[in-house]
mmCIF file of N, CA and C in Angstrom:
data_model
loop_
_atom_site.group_PDB
_atom_site.id
_atom_site.type_symbol
_atom_site.label_atom_id
_atom_site.label_comp_id
_atom_site.label_asym_id
_atom_site.label_seq_id
_atom_site.Cartn_x
_atom_site.Cartn_y
_atom_site.Cartn_z
ATOM 1 N N MET A 1278 -36.045 24.155 10.235
ATOM 2 C CA MET A 1278 -35.445 23.200 9.326
ATOM 3 C C MET A 1278 -33.944 23.460 9.289
ATOM 4 N N PRO A 1279 -33.118 22.396 9.336
ATOM 5 C CA PRO A 1279 -31.664 22.567 9.265
ATOM 6 C C PRO A 1279 -31.255 23.199 7.939
ATOM 7 N N TRP A 1280 -30.160 23.969 7.975
ATOM 8 C CA TRP A 1280 -29.713 24.692 6.789
ATOM 9 C C TRP A 1280 -29.405 23.772 5.628
ATOM 10 N N ASP A 1281 -28.877 22.543 5.912
ATOM 11 C CA ASP A 1281 -28.483 21.653 4.827
ATOM 12 C C ASP A 1281 -29.670 20.948 4.167
ATOM 13 N N GLN A 1282 -30.885 21.130 4.738
ATOM 14 C CA GLN A 1282 -32.075 20.554 4.133
ATOM 15 C C GLN A 1282 -32.917 21.613 3.429
ATOM 16 N N ALA A 1283 -32.508 22.846 3.564
ATOM 17 C CA ALA A 1283 -33.250 23.926 2.930
ATOM 18 C C ALA A 1283 -33.033 23.884 1.432
ATOM 19 N N GLY A 1284 -34.053 24.146 0.679
ATOM 20 C CA GLY A 1284 -33.950 24.155 -0.780
ATOM 21 C C GLY A 1284 -33.630 25.545 -1.288
ATOM 22 N N MET A 1285 -33.524 25.656 -2.568
ATOM 23 C CA MET A 1285 -33.295 26.957 -3.193
ATOM 24 C C MET A 1285 -34.576 27.776 -3.073
ATOM 25 N N PRO A 1286 -34.450 29.056 -2.811
ATOM 26 C CA PRO A 1286 -35.663 29.884 -2.734
ATOM 27 C C PRO A 1286 -36.335 29.951 -4.109
ATOM 28 N N ALA A 1287 -37.631 29.947 -4.078
ATOM 29 C CA ALA A 1287 -38.392 30.018 -5.321
ATOM 30 C C ALA A 1287 -38.532 31.470 -5.754
ATOM 31 N N LEU A 1288 -38.406 31.681 -7.060
ATOM 32 C CA LEU A 1288 -38.621 33.020 -7.596
ATOM 33 C C LEU A 1288 -40.118 33.258 -7.706
ATOM 34 N N THR A 1289 -40.526 34.484 -7.437
ATOM 35 C CA THR A 1289 -41.948 34.787 -7.538
ATOM 36 C C THR A 1289 -42.353 35.124 -8.957
ATOM 37 N N ARG A 1290 -41.359 35.406 -9.804
ATOM 38 C CA ARG A 1290 -41.660 35.646 -11.220
ATOM 39 C C ARG A 1290 -40.474 35.192 -12.056
ATOM 40 N N ASP A 1291 -40.733 34.874 -13.292
ATOM 41 C CA ASP A 1291 -39.682 34.411 -14.193
ATOM 42 C C ASP A 1291 -38.943 35.628 -14.741
ATOM 43 N N THR A 1292 -37.655 35.741 -14.402
ATOM 44 C CA THR A 1292 -36.865 36.882 -14.867
ATOM 45 C C THR A 1292 -36.163 36.588 -16.184
ATOM 46 N N GLY A 1293 -36.152 35.330 -16.600
ATOM 47 C CA GLY A 1293 -35.479 34.965 -17.834
ATOM 48 C C GLY A 1293 -33.975 34.774 -17.665
ATOM 49 N N ALA A 1294 -33.466 34.966 -16.448
ATOM 50 C CA ALA A 1294 -32.034 34.818 -16.203
ATOM 51 C C ALA A 1294 -31.651 33.346 -16.205
ATOM 52 N N LYS A 1295 -30.471 33.092 -16.722
ATOM 53 C CA LYS A 1295 -29.964 31.722 -16.718
ATOM 54 C C LYS A 1295 -29.289 31.456 -15.388
ATOM 55 N N PRO A 1296 -29.340 30.208 -14.920
ATOM 56 C CA PRO A 1296 -28.674 29.888 -13.655
ATOM 57 C C PRO A 1296 -27.159 30.014 -13.799
ATOM 58 N N LEU A 1297 -26.496 30.347 -12.706
ATOM 59 C CA LEU A 1297 -25.047 30.460 -12.701
ATOM 60 C C LEU A 1297 -24.424 29.081 -12.858
ATOM 61 N N PRO A 1298 -23.302 28.990 -13.591
ATOM 62 C CA PRO A 1298 -22.640 27.682 -13.702
ATOM 63 C C PRO A 1298 -22.066 27.277 -12.354
ATOM 64 N N GLN A 1299 -22.042 25.996 -12.104
ATOM 65 C CA GLN A 1299 -21.470 25.480 -10.872
ATOM 66 C C GLN A 1299 -19.959 25.582 -10.948
ATOM 67 N N GLN A 1300 -19.340 26.072 -9.891
ATOM 68 C CA GLN A 1300 -17.888 26.152 -9.843
ATOM 69 C C GLN A 1300 -17.348 24.882 -9.206
ATOM 70 N N ALA A 1301 -16.193 24.465 -9.694
ATOM 71 C CA ALA A 1301 -15.541 23.293 -9.107
ATOM 72 C C ALA A 1301 -15.038 23.655 -7.719
ATOM 73 N N PRO A 1302 -15.062 22.717 -6.792
ATOM 74 C CA PRO A 1302 -14.525 23.005 -5.463
ATOM 75 C C PRO A 1302 -13.037 23.317 -5.543
ATOM 76 N N ALA A 1303 -12.538 24.094 -4.594
ATOM 77 C CA ALA A 1303 -11.139 24.534 -4.602
ATOM 78 C C ALA A 1303 -10.169 23.375 -4.534
ATOM 79 N N HIS A 1304 -10.551 22.266 -3.939
ATOM 80 C CA HIS A 1304 -9.638 21.140 -3.784
ATOM 81 C C HIS A 1304 -9.734 20.133 -4.927
ATOM 82 N N SER A 1305 -10.204 20.562 -6.101
ATOM 83 C CA SER A 1305 -10.389 19.639 -7.205
ATOM 84 C C SER A 1305 -9.146 19.480 -8.075
ATOM 85 N N ARG A 1306 -8.012 19.935 -7.621
ATOM 86 C CA ARG A 1306 -6.772 19.767 -8.373
ATOM 87 C C ARG A 1306 -6.448 18.281 -8.503
ATOM 88 N N PRO A 1307 -5.660 17.946 -9.533
ATOM 89 C CA PRO A 1307 -5.279 16.543 -9.664
ATOM 90 C C PRO A 1307 -4.596 16.049 -8.386
ATOM 91 N N GLY A 1308 -4.810 14.804 -8.078
ATOM 92 C CA GLY A 1308 -4.305 14.234 -6.836
ATOM 93 C C GLY A 1308 -2.800 14.318 -6.684
ATOM 94 N N ALA A 1309 -2.383 14.408 -5.457
ATOM 95 C CA ALA A 1309 -0.967 14.418 -5.122
ATOM 96 C C ALA A 1309 -0.554 12.991 -4.792
ATOM 97 N N VAL A 1310 0.584 12.584 -5.336
ATOM 98 C CA VAL A 1310 1.056 11.216 -5.168
ATOM 99 C C VAL A 1310 2.501 11.238 -4.680
ATOM 100 N N LEU A 1311 2.810 10.373 -3.729
ATOM 101 C CA LEU A 1311 4.162 10.279 -3.191
ATOM 102 C C LEU A 1311 4.722 8.878 -3.397
ATOM 103 N N SER A 1312 6.027 8.825 -3.598
ATOM 104 C CA SER A 1312 6.764 7.570 -3.493
ATOM 105 C C SER A 1312 8.056 7.895 -2.771
ATOM 106 N N GLN A 1313 8.656 6.881 -2.161
ATOM 107 C CA GLN A 1313 9.849 7.115 -1.350
ATOM 108 C C GLN A 1313 10.813 5.949 -1.510
ATOM 109 N N TYR A 1314 12.105 6.259 -1.401
ATOM 110 C CA TYR A 1314 13.127 5.220 -1.453
ATOM 111 C C TYR A 1314 14.444 5.762 -0.909
ATOM 112 N N GLU A 1315 15.370 4.870 -0.653
ATOM 113 C CA GLU A 1315 16.687 5.258 -0.151
ATOM 114 C C GLU A 1315 17.677 5.287 -1.308
ATOM 115 N N ARG A 1316 18.580 6.284 -1.297
ATOM 116 C CA ARG A 1316 19.598 6.416 -2.342
ATOM 117 C C ARG A 1316 20.878 6.954 -1.719
ATOM 118 N N HIS A 1317 21.944 6.188 -1.757
ATOM 119 C CA HIS A 1317 23.251 6.590 -1.229
ATOM 120 C C HIS A 1317 23.167 7.096 0.211
ATOM 121 N N GLY A 1318 22.348 6.445 1.029
ATOM 122 C CA GLY A 1318 22.222 6.815 2.430
ATOM 123 C C GLY A 1318 21.281 7.977 2.701
ATOM 124 N N ALA A 1319 20.689 8.543 1.658
ATOM 125 C CA ALA A 1319 19.715 9.633 1.816
ATOM 126 C C ALA A 1319 18.320 9.082 1.550
ATOM 127 N N TRP A 1320 17.324 9.738 2.122
ATOM 128 C CA TRP A 1320 15.948 9.338 1.872
ATOM 129 C C TRP A 1320 15.358 10.263 0.816
ATOM 130 N N VAL A 1321 14.796 9.665 -0.235
ATOM 131 C CA VAL A 1321 14.234 10.424 -1.352
ATOM 132 C C VAL A 1321 12.714 10.338 -1.294
ATOM 133 N N VAL A 1322 12.087 11.500 -1.333
ATOM 134 C CA VAL A 1322 10.635 11.599 -1.405
ATOM 135 C C VAL A 1322 10.316 12.184 -2.777
ATOM 136 N N VAL A 1323 9.557 11.438 -3.563
ATOM 137 C CA VAL A 1323 9.184 11.879 -4.905
ATOM 138 C C VAL A 1323 7.743 12.374 -4.834
ATOM 139 N N ALA A 1324 7.547 13.649 -5.141
ATOM 140 C CA ALA A 1324 6.217 14.254 -5.070
ATOM 141 C C ALA A 1324 5.708 14.533 -6.477
ATOM 142 N N ARG A 1325 4.478 14.141 -6.735
ATOM 143 C CA ARG A 1325 3.832 14.377 -8.018
ATOM 144 C C ARG A 1325 2.460 14.991 -7.764
ATOM 145 N N GLY A 1326 2.083 15.944 -8.582
ATOM 146 C CA GLY A 1326 0.753 16.521 -8.473
ATOM 147 C C GLY A 1326 0.747 17.893 -7.828
ATOM 148 N N ALA A 1327 -0.415 18.271 -7.312
ATOM 149 C CA ALA A 1327 -0.650 19.598 -6.758
ATOM 150 C C ALA A 1327 -0.606 19.565 -5.235
ATOM 151 N N TYR A 1328 0.068 20.565 -4.668
ATOM 152 C CA TYR A 1328 0.193 20.642 -3.209
ATOM 153 C C TYR A 1328 -0.296 21.992 -2.709
ATOM 154 N N ASP A 1329 -1.354 21.915 -1.912
ATOM 155 C CA ASP A 1329 -1.907 23.084 -1.246
ATOM 156 C C ASP A 1329 -2.394 22.616 0.127
ATOM 157 N N MET A 1330 -3.154 23.439 0.816
ATOM 158 C CA MET A 1330 -3.542 23.086 2.179
ATOM 159 C C MET A 1330 -4.419 21.840 2.250
ATOM 160 N N ASP A 1331 -5.078 21.474 1.155
ATOM 161 C CA ASP A 1331 -5.922 20.286 1.159
ATOM 162 C C ASP A 1331 -5.149 18.996 0.881
ATOM 163 N N SER A 1332 -3.939 19.114 0.338
ATOM 164 C CA SER A 1332 -3.209 17.908 -0.063
ATOM 165 C C SER A 1332 -1.811 17.793 0.539
ATOM 166 N N ILE A 1333 -1.413 18.729 1.387
ATOM 167 C CA ILE A 1333 -0.028 18.789 1.862
ATOM 168 C C ILE A 1333 0.300 17.764 2.949
ATOM 169 N N THR A 1334 -0.665 17.296 3.702
ATOM 170 C CA THR A 1334 -0.392 16.472 4.878
ATOM 171 C C THR A 1334 0.472 15.241 4.603
ATOM 172 N N PRO A 1335 0.183 14.424 3.594
ATOM 173 C CA PRO A 1335 1.051 13.259 3.369
ATOM 174 C C PRO A 1335 2.506 13.641 3.067
ATOM 175 N N LEU A 1336 2.720 14.697 2.296
ATOM 176 C CA LEU A 1336 4.079 15.136 1.991
ATOM 177 C C LEU A 1336 4.758 15.686 3.242
ATOM 178 N N ALA A 1337 4.060 16.497 4.003
ATOM 179 C CA ALA A 1337 4.623 17.048 5.242
ATOM 180 C C ALA A 1337 4.992 15.924 6.213
ATOM 181 N N ASP A 1338 4.130 14.936 6.334
ATOM 182 C CA ASP A 1338 4.413 13.807 7.224
ATOM 183 C C ASP A 1338 5.621 13.011 6.738
ATOM 184 N N ALA A 1339 5.700 12.777 5.435
ATOM 185 C CA ALA A 1339 6.822 12.011 4.873
ATOM 186 C C ALA A 1339 8.144 12.733 5.100
ATOM 187 N N LEU A 1340 8.173 14.045 4.865
ATOM 188 C CA LEU A 1340 9.410 14.807 5.063
ATOM 189 C C LEU A 1340 9.787 14.881 6.544
ATOM 190 N N SER A 1341 8.808 15.065 7.397
ATOM 191 C CA SER A 1341 9.067 15.137 8.837
ATOM 192 C C SER A 1341 9.635 13.820 9.359
ATOM 193 N N THR A 1342 9.051 12.731 8.950
ATOM 194 C CA THR A 1342 9.541 11.413 9.363
ATOM 195 C C THR A 1342 10.949 11.171 8.828
ATOM 196 N N ALA A 1343 11.162 11.485 7.568
ATOM 197 C CA ALA A 1343 12.464 11.247 6.935
ATOM 198 C C ALA A 1343 13.570 12.060 7.590
ATOM 199 N N VAL A 1344 13.304 13.324 7.897
ATOM 200 C CA VAL A 1344 14.344 14.174 8.476
ATOM 201 C C VAL A 1344 14.709 13.710 9.888
ATOM 202 N N GLY A 1345 13.813 13.003 10.543
ATOM 203 C CA GLY A 1345 14.103 12.455 11.851
ATOM 204 C C GLY A 1345 14.912 11.163 11.806
ATOM 205 N N ARG A 1346 14.960 10.532 10.651
ATOM 206 C CA ARG A 1346 15.626 9.225 10.525
ATOM 207 C C ARG A 1346 16.882 9.220 9.660
ATOM 208 N N TYR A 1347 16.995 10.181 8.760
ATOM 209 C CA TYR A 1347 18.103 10.174 7.799
ATOM 210 C C TYR A 1347 18.905 11.466 7.890
ATOM 211 N N PRO A 1348 20.214 11.383 7.649
ATOM 212 C CA PRO A 1348 21.039 12.587 7.717
ATOM 213 C C PRO A 1348 20.762 13.552 6.563
ATOM 214 N N LYS A 1349 20.202 13.039 5.479
ATOM 215 C CA LYS A 1349 19.921 13.881 4.316
ATOM 216 C C LYS A 1349 18.589 13.440 3.707
ATOM 217 N N VAL A 1350 17.734 14.421 3.423
ATOM 218 C CA VAL A 1350 16.444 14.156 2.803
ATOM 219 C C VAL A 1350 16.406 14.893 1.469
ATOM 220 N N ILE A 1351 15.935 14.186 0.458
ATOM 221 C CA ILE A 1351 15.867 14.745 -0.896
ATOM 222 C C ILE A 1351 14.407 14.752 -1.335
ATOM 223 N N LEU A 1352 13.948 15.903 -1.802
ATOM 224 C CA LEU A 1352 12.612 16.001 -2.379
ATOM 225 C C LEU A 1352 12.767 16.113 -3.881
ATOM 226 N N ASP A 1353 12.323 15.097 -4.605
ATOM 227 C CA ASP A 1353 12.282 15.159 -6.068
ATOM 228 C C ASP A 1353 11.007 15.912 -6.415
ATOM 229 N N ALA A 1354 11.159 17.177 -6.793
ATOM 230 C CA ALA A 1354 10.019 18.058 -7.026
ATOM 231 C C ALA A 1354 9.706 18.239 -8.511
ATOM 232 N N SER A 1355 10.282 17.403 -9.356
ATOM 233 C CA SER A 1355 10.103 17.570 -10.798
ATOM 234 C C SER A 1355 8.670 17.336 -11.251
ATOM 235 N N GLY A 1356 7.892 16.599 -10.482
ATOM 236 C CA GLY A 1356 6.522 16.304 -10.880
ATOM 237 C C GLY A 1356 5.468 17.136 -10.181
ATOM 238 N N ILE A 1357 5.877 18.165 -9.465
ATOM 239 C CA ILE A 1357 4.907 19.026 -8.783
ATOM 240 C C ILE A 1357 4.297 19.983 -9.797
ATOM 241 N N THR A 1358 2.996 19.881 -9.976
ATOM 242 C CA THR A 1358 2.301 20.690 -10.975
ATOM 243 C C THR A 1358 1.738 21.989 -10.417
ATOM 244 N N PHE A 1359 1.548 22.043 -9.113
ATOM 245 C CA PHE A 1359 1.054 23.258 -8.459
ATOM 246 C C PHE A 1359 1.580 23.272 -7.036
ATOM 247 N N ALA A 1360 1.995 24.442 -6.579
ATOM 248 C CA ALA A 1360 2.429 24.617 -5.197
ATOM 249 C C ALA A 1360 2.071 26.022 -4.754
ATOM 250 N N ASP A 1361 1.749 26.139 -3.479
ATOM 251 C CA ASP A 1361 1.486 27.464 -2.926
ATOM 252 C C ASP A 1361 2.304 27.635 -1.650
ATOM 253 N N SER A 1362 1.960 28.626 -0.866
ATOM 254 C CA SER A 1362 2.733 28.918 0.341
ATOM 255 C C SER A 1362 2.712 27.770 1.339
ATOM 256 N N THR A 1363 1.725 26.904 1.256
ATOM 257 C CA THR A 1363 1.668 25.747 2.142
ATOM 258 C C THR A 1363 2.878 24.853 1.918
ATOM 259 N N LEU A 1364 3.205 24.591 0.667
ATOM 260 C CA LEU A 1364 4.379 23.770 0.358
ATOM 261 C C LEU A 1364 5.655 24.507 0.744
ATOM 262 N N LEU A 1365 5.730 25.796 0.464
ATOM 263 C CA LEU A 1365 6.921 26.558 0.850
ATOM 264 C C LEU A 1365 7.162 26.473 2.352
ATOM 265 N N ASN A 1366 6.102 26.565 3.133
ATOM 266 C CA ASN A 1366 6.216 26.469 4.584
ATOM 267 C C ASN A 1366 6.777 25.108 4.991
ATOM 268 N N VAL A 1367 6.299 24.040 4.390
ATOM 269 C CA VAL A 1367 6.792 22.696 4.707
ATOM 270 C C VAL A 1367 8.270 22.577 4.337
ATOM 271 N N LEU A 1368 8.661 23.124 3.198
ATOM 272 C CA LEU A 1368 10.062 23.063 2.780
ATOM 273 C C LEU A 1368 10.962 23.815 3.755
ATOM 274 N N ILE A 1369 10.529 24.977 4.182
ATOM 275 C CA ILE A 1369 11.323 25.774 5.131
ATOM 276 C C ILE A 1369 11.433 25.053 6.473
ATOM 277 N N LEU A 1370 10.331 24.518 6.974
ATOM 278 C CA LEU A 1370 10.362 23.790 8.253
ATOM 279 C C LEU A 1370 11.264 22.562 8.162
ATOM 280 N N THR A 1371 11.203 21.850 7.060
ATOM 281 C CA THR A 1371 12.056 20.669 6.883
ATOM 282 C C THR A 1371 13.519 21.086 6.822
ATOM 283 N N HIS A 1372 13.803 22.162 6.107
ATOM 284 C CA HIS A 1372 15.173 22.686 6.002
ATOM 285 C C HIS A 1372 15.715 23.063 7.382
ATOM 286 N N ARG A 1373 14.884 23.659 8.208
ATOM 287 C CA ARG A 1373 15.313 24.073 9.553
ATOM 288 C C ARG A 1373 15.546 22.878 10.470
ATOM 289 N N THR A 1374 14.868 21.779 10.207
ATOM 290 C CA THR A 1374 14.957 20.599 11.063
ATOM 291 C C THR A 1374 16.124 19.692 10.688
ATOM 292 N N GLY A 1375 16.497 19.675 9.419
ATOM 293 C CA GLY A 1375 17.559 18.777 8.973
ATOM 294 C C GLY A 1375 18.107 19.212 7.630
ATOM 295 N N THR A 1376 18.792 18.300 6.972
ATOM 296 C CA THR A 1376 19.371 18.590 5.667
ATOM 297 C C THR A 1376 18.378 18.216 4.580
ATOM 298 N N LEU A 1377 17.917 19.204 3.838
ATOM 299 C CA LEU A 1377 16.958 19.002 2.754
ATOM 300 C C LEU A 1377 17.568 19.479 1.453
ATOM 301 N N ARG A 1378 17.450 18.653 0.435
ATOM 302 C CA ARG A 1378 17.834 19.038 -0.919
ATOM 303 C C ARG A 1378 16.584 18.919 -1.784
ATOM 304 N N VAL A 1379 16.348 19.913 -2.610
ATOM 305 C CA VAL A 1379 15.212 19.890 -3.527
ATOM 306 C C VAL A 1379 15.762 19.647 -4.920
ATOM 307 N N VAL A 1380 15.228 18.647 -5.594
ATOM 308 C CA VAL A 1380 15.727 18.252 -6.905
ATOM 309 C C VAL A 1380 14.754 18.659 -8.003
ATOM 310 N N ALA A 1381 15.308 19.291 -9.023
ATOM 311 C CA ALA A 1381 14.601 19.603 -10.271
ATOM 312 C C ALA A 1381 13.188 20.138 -10.066
ATOM 313 N N PRO A 1382 13.037 21.245 -9.329
ATOM 314 C CA PRO A 1382 11.680 21.763 -9.127
ATOM 315 C C PRO A 1382 11.042 22.126 -10.462
ATOM 316 N N SER A 1383 9.759 21.887 -10.572
ATOM 317 C CA SER A 1383 9.015 22.254 -11.775
ATOM 318 C C SER A 1383 9.131 23.762 -11.985
ATOM 319 N N LEU A 1384 8.829 24.216 -13.172
ATOM 320 C CA LEU A 1384 8.936 25.653 -13.461
ATOM 321 C C LEU A 1384 8.049 26.479 -12.537
ATOM 322 N N GLN A 1385 6.853 25.988 -12.245
ATOM 323 C CA GLN A 1385 5.946 26.723 -11.365
ATOM 324 C C GLN A 1385 6.531 26.825 -9.965
ATOM 325 N N LEU A 1386 7.062 25.729 -9.434
ATOM 326 C CA LEU A 1386 7.649 25.750 -8.099
ATOM 327 C C LEU A 1386 8.930 26.573 -8.081
ATOM 328 N N GLN A 1387 9.722 26.448 -9.110
ATOM 329 C CA GLN A 1387 10.960 27.231 -9.198
ATOM 330 C C GLN A 1387 10.651 28.726 -9.188
ATOM 331 N N ARG A 1388 9.658 29.136 -9.930
ATOM 332 C CA ARG A 1388 9.264 30.551 -9.980
ATOM 333 C C ARG A 1388 8.749 31.023 -8.618
ATOM 334 N N LEU A 1389 7.956 30.192 -7.958
ATOM 335 C CA LEU A 1389 7.443 30.528 -6.630
ATOM 336 C C LEU A 1389 8.592 30.714 -5.643
ATOM 337 N N CYS A 1390 9.578 29.844 -5.710
ATOM 338 C CA CYS A 1390 10.747 29.958 -4.825
ATOM 339 C C CYS A 1390 11.542 31.226 -5.126
ATOM 340 N N GLU A 1391 11.674 31.566 -6.400
ATOM 341 C CA GLU A 1391 12.402 32.779 -6.780
ATOM 342 C C GLU A 1391 11.683 34.032 -6.303
ATOM 343 N N ILE A 1392 10.385 34.094 -6.508
ATOM 344 C CA ILE A 1392 9.593 35.269 -6.129
ATOM 345 C C ILE A 1392 9.657 35.517 -4.623
ATOM 346 N N THR A 1393 9.624 34.450 -3.847
ATOM 347 C CA THR A 1393 9.596 34.571 -2.386
ATOM 348 C C THR A 1393 10.981 34.592 -1.752
ATOM 349 N N GLY A 1394 12.014 34.289 -2.529
ATOM 350 C CA GLY A 1394 13.369 34.266 -2.000
ATOM 351 C C GLY A 1394 13.754 32.952 -1.337
ATOM 352 N N VAL A 1395 12.865 31.991 -1.368
ATOM 353 C CA VAL A 1395 13.132 30.695 -0.747
ATOM 354 C C VAL A 1395 14.244 29.954 -1.497
ATOM 355 N N ASP A 1396 14.449 30.270 -2.764
ATOM 356 C CA ASP A 1396 15.509 29.608 -3.536
ATOM 357 C C ASP A 1396 16.892 29.888 -2.963
ATOM 358 N N SER A 1397 17.056 31.018 -2.277
ATOM 359 C CA SER A 1397 18.352 31.324 -1.672
ATOM 360 C C SER A 1397 18.557 30.572 -0.351
ATOM 361 N N LEU A 1398 17.486 30.041 0.206
ATOM 362 C CA LEU A 1398 17.549 29.290 1.450
ATOM 363 C C LEU A 1398 17.751 27.795 1.204
ATOM 364 N N LEU A 1399 17.041 27.270 0.213
ATOM 365 C CA LEU A 1399 17.072 25.842 -0.066
ATOM 366 C C LEU A 1399 18.265 25.455 -0.928
ATOM 367 N N GLN A 1400 18.679 24.211 -0.784
ATOM 368 C CA GLN A 1400 19.723 23.661 -1.638
ATOM 369 C C GLN A 1400 19.032 22.937 -2.789
ATOM 370 N N ILE A 1401 19.130 23.512 -3.973
ATOM 371 C CA ILE A 1401 18.459 22.966 -5.147
ATOM 372 C C ILE A 1401 19.491 22.283 -6.026
ATOM 373 N N ARG A 1402 19.177 21.065 -6.449
ATOM 374 C CA ARG A 1402 20.084 20.261 -7.258
ATOM 375 C C ARG A 1402 19.376 19.813 -8.532
ATOM 376 N N ALA A 1403 20.178 19.411 -9.518
ATOM 377 C CA ALA A 1403 19.626 19.000 -10.812
ATOM 378 C C ALA A 1403 19.144 17.548 -10.815
ATOM 379 N N SER A 1404 19.753 16.688 -10.023
ATOM 380 C CA SER A 1404 19.389 15.280 -10.038
ATOM 381 C C SER A 1404 19.442 14.688 -8.630
ATOM 382 N N VAL A 1405 18.779 13.566 -8.473
ATOM 383 C CA VAL A 1405 18.773 12.875 -7.187
ATOM 384 C C VAL A 1405 20.194 12.425 -6.845
ATOM 385 N N ASP A 1406 20.927 11.892 -7.815
ATOM 386 C CA ASP A 1406 22.285 11.451 -7.548
ATOM 387 C C ASP A 1406 23.178 12.614 -7.098
ATOM 388 N N ASP A 1407 23.041 13.752 -7.764
ATOM 389 C CA ASP A 1407 23.812 14.941 -7.375
ATOM 390 C C ASP A 1407 23.457 15.363 -5.949
ATOM 391 N N ALA A 1408 22.181 15.338 -5.612
ATOM 392 C CA ALA A 1408 21.742 15.728 -4.267
ATOM 393 C C ALA A 1408 22.203 14.738 -3.208
ATOM 394 N N ALA A 1409 22.258 13.470 -3.563
ATOM 395 C CA ALA A 1409 22.635 12.444 -2.598
ATOM 396 C C ALA A 1409 24.113 12.445 -2.274
ATOM 397 N N VAL A 1410 24.958 12.752 -3.249
ATOM 398 C CA VAL A 1410 26.403 12.664 -3.016
ATOM 399 C C VAL A 1410 27.034 14.002 -2.648
ATOM 400 N N SER A 1411 26.344 15.100 -2.860
ATOM 401 C CA SER A 1411 26.943 16.409 -2.531
ATOM 402 C C SER A 1411 26.571 16.873 -1.143
#
């Protein structure tokens, strides 16, 4: 019988133990949402939500495409609620490929950048307008 059709093994006696609670899958974080627009000749990518290995692809694709088309790419990171090393890797790769400015990173992302030293590599700005004109 295939493994995915196998049932739970039956207990031969009642131990009185309660079943373990079901854990939520690792990718159950709130959805990641992107929007994009042009501002003062720069391309702005607005990221909202959680970014990890299960949700990074749309953001990575958007930044990669933008850095190939625009002299300056801005990531509005104010709405990022969770980030891990997957997002840091995308930010570093984008920075190496072109001009990237990160705007108003959330406290969680800001702390992650500080702990890893990525904040000294990236150009962090307070606003999209500041990032676009500087």
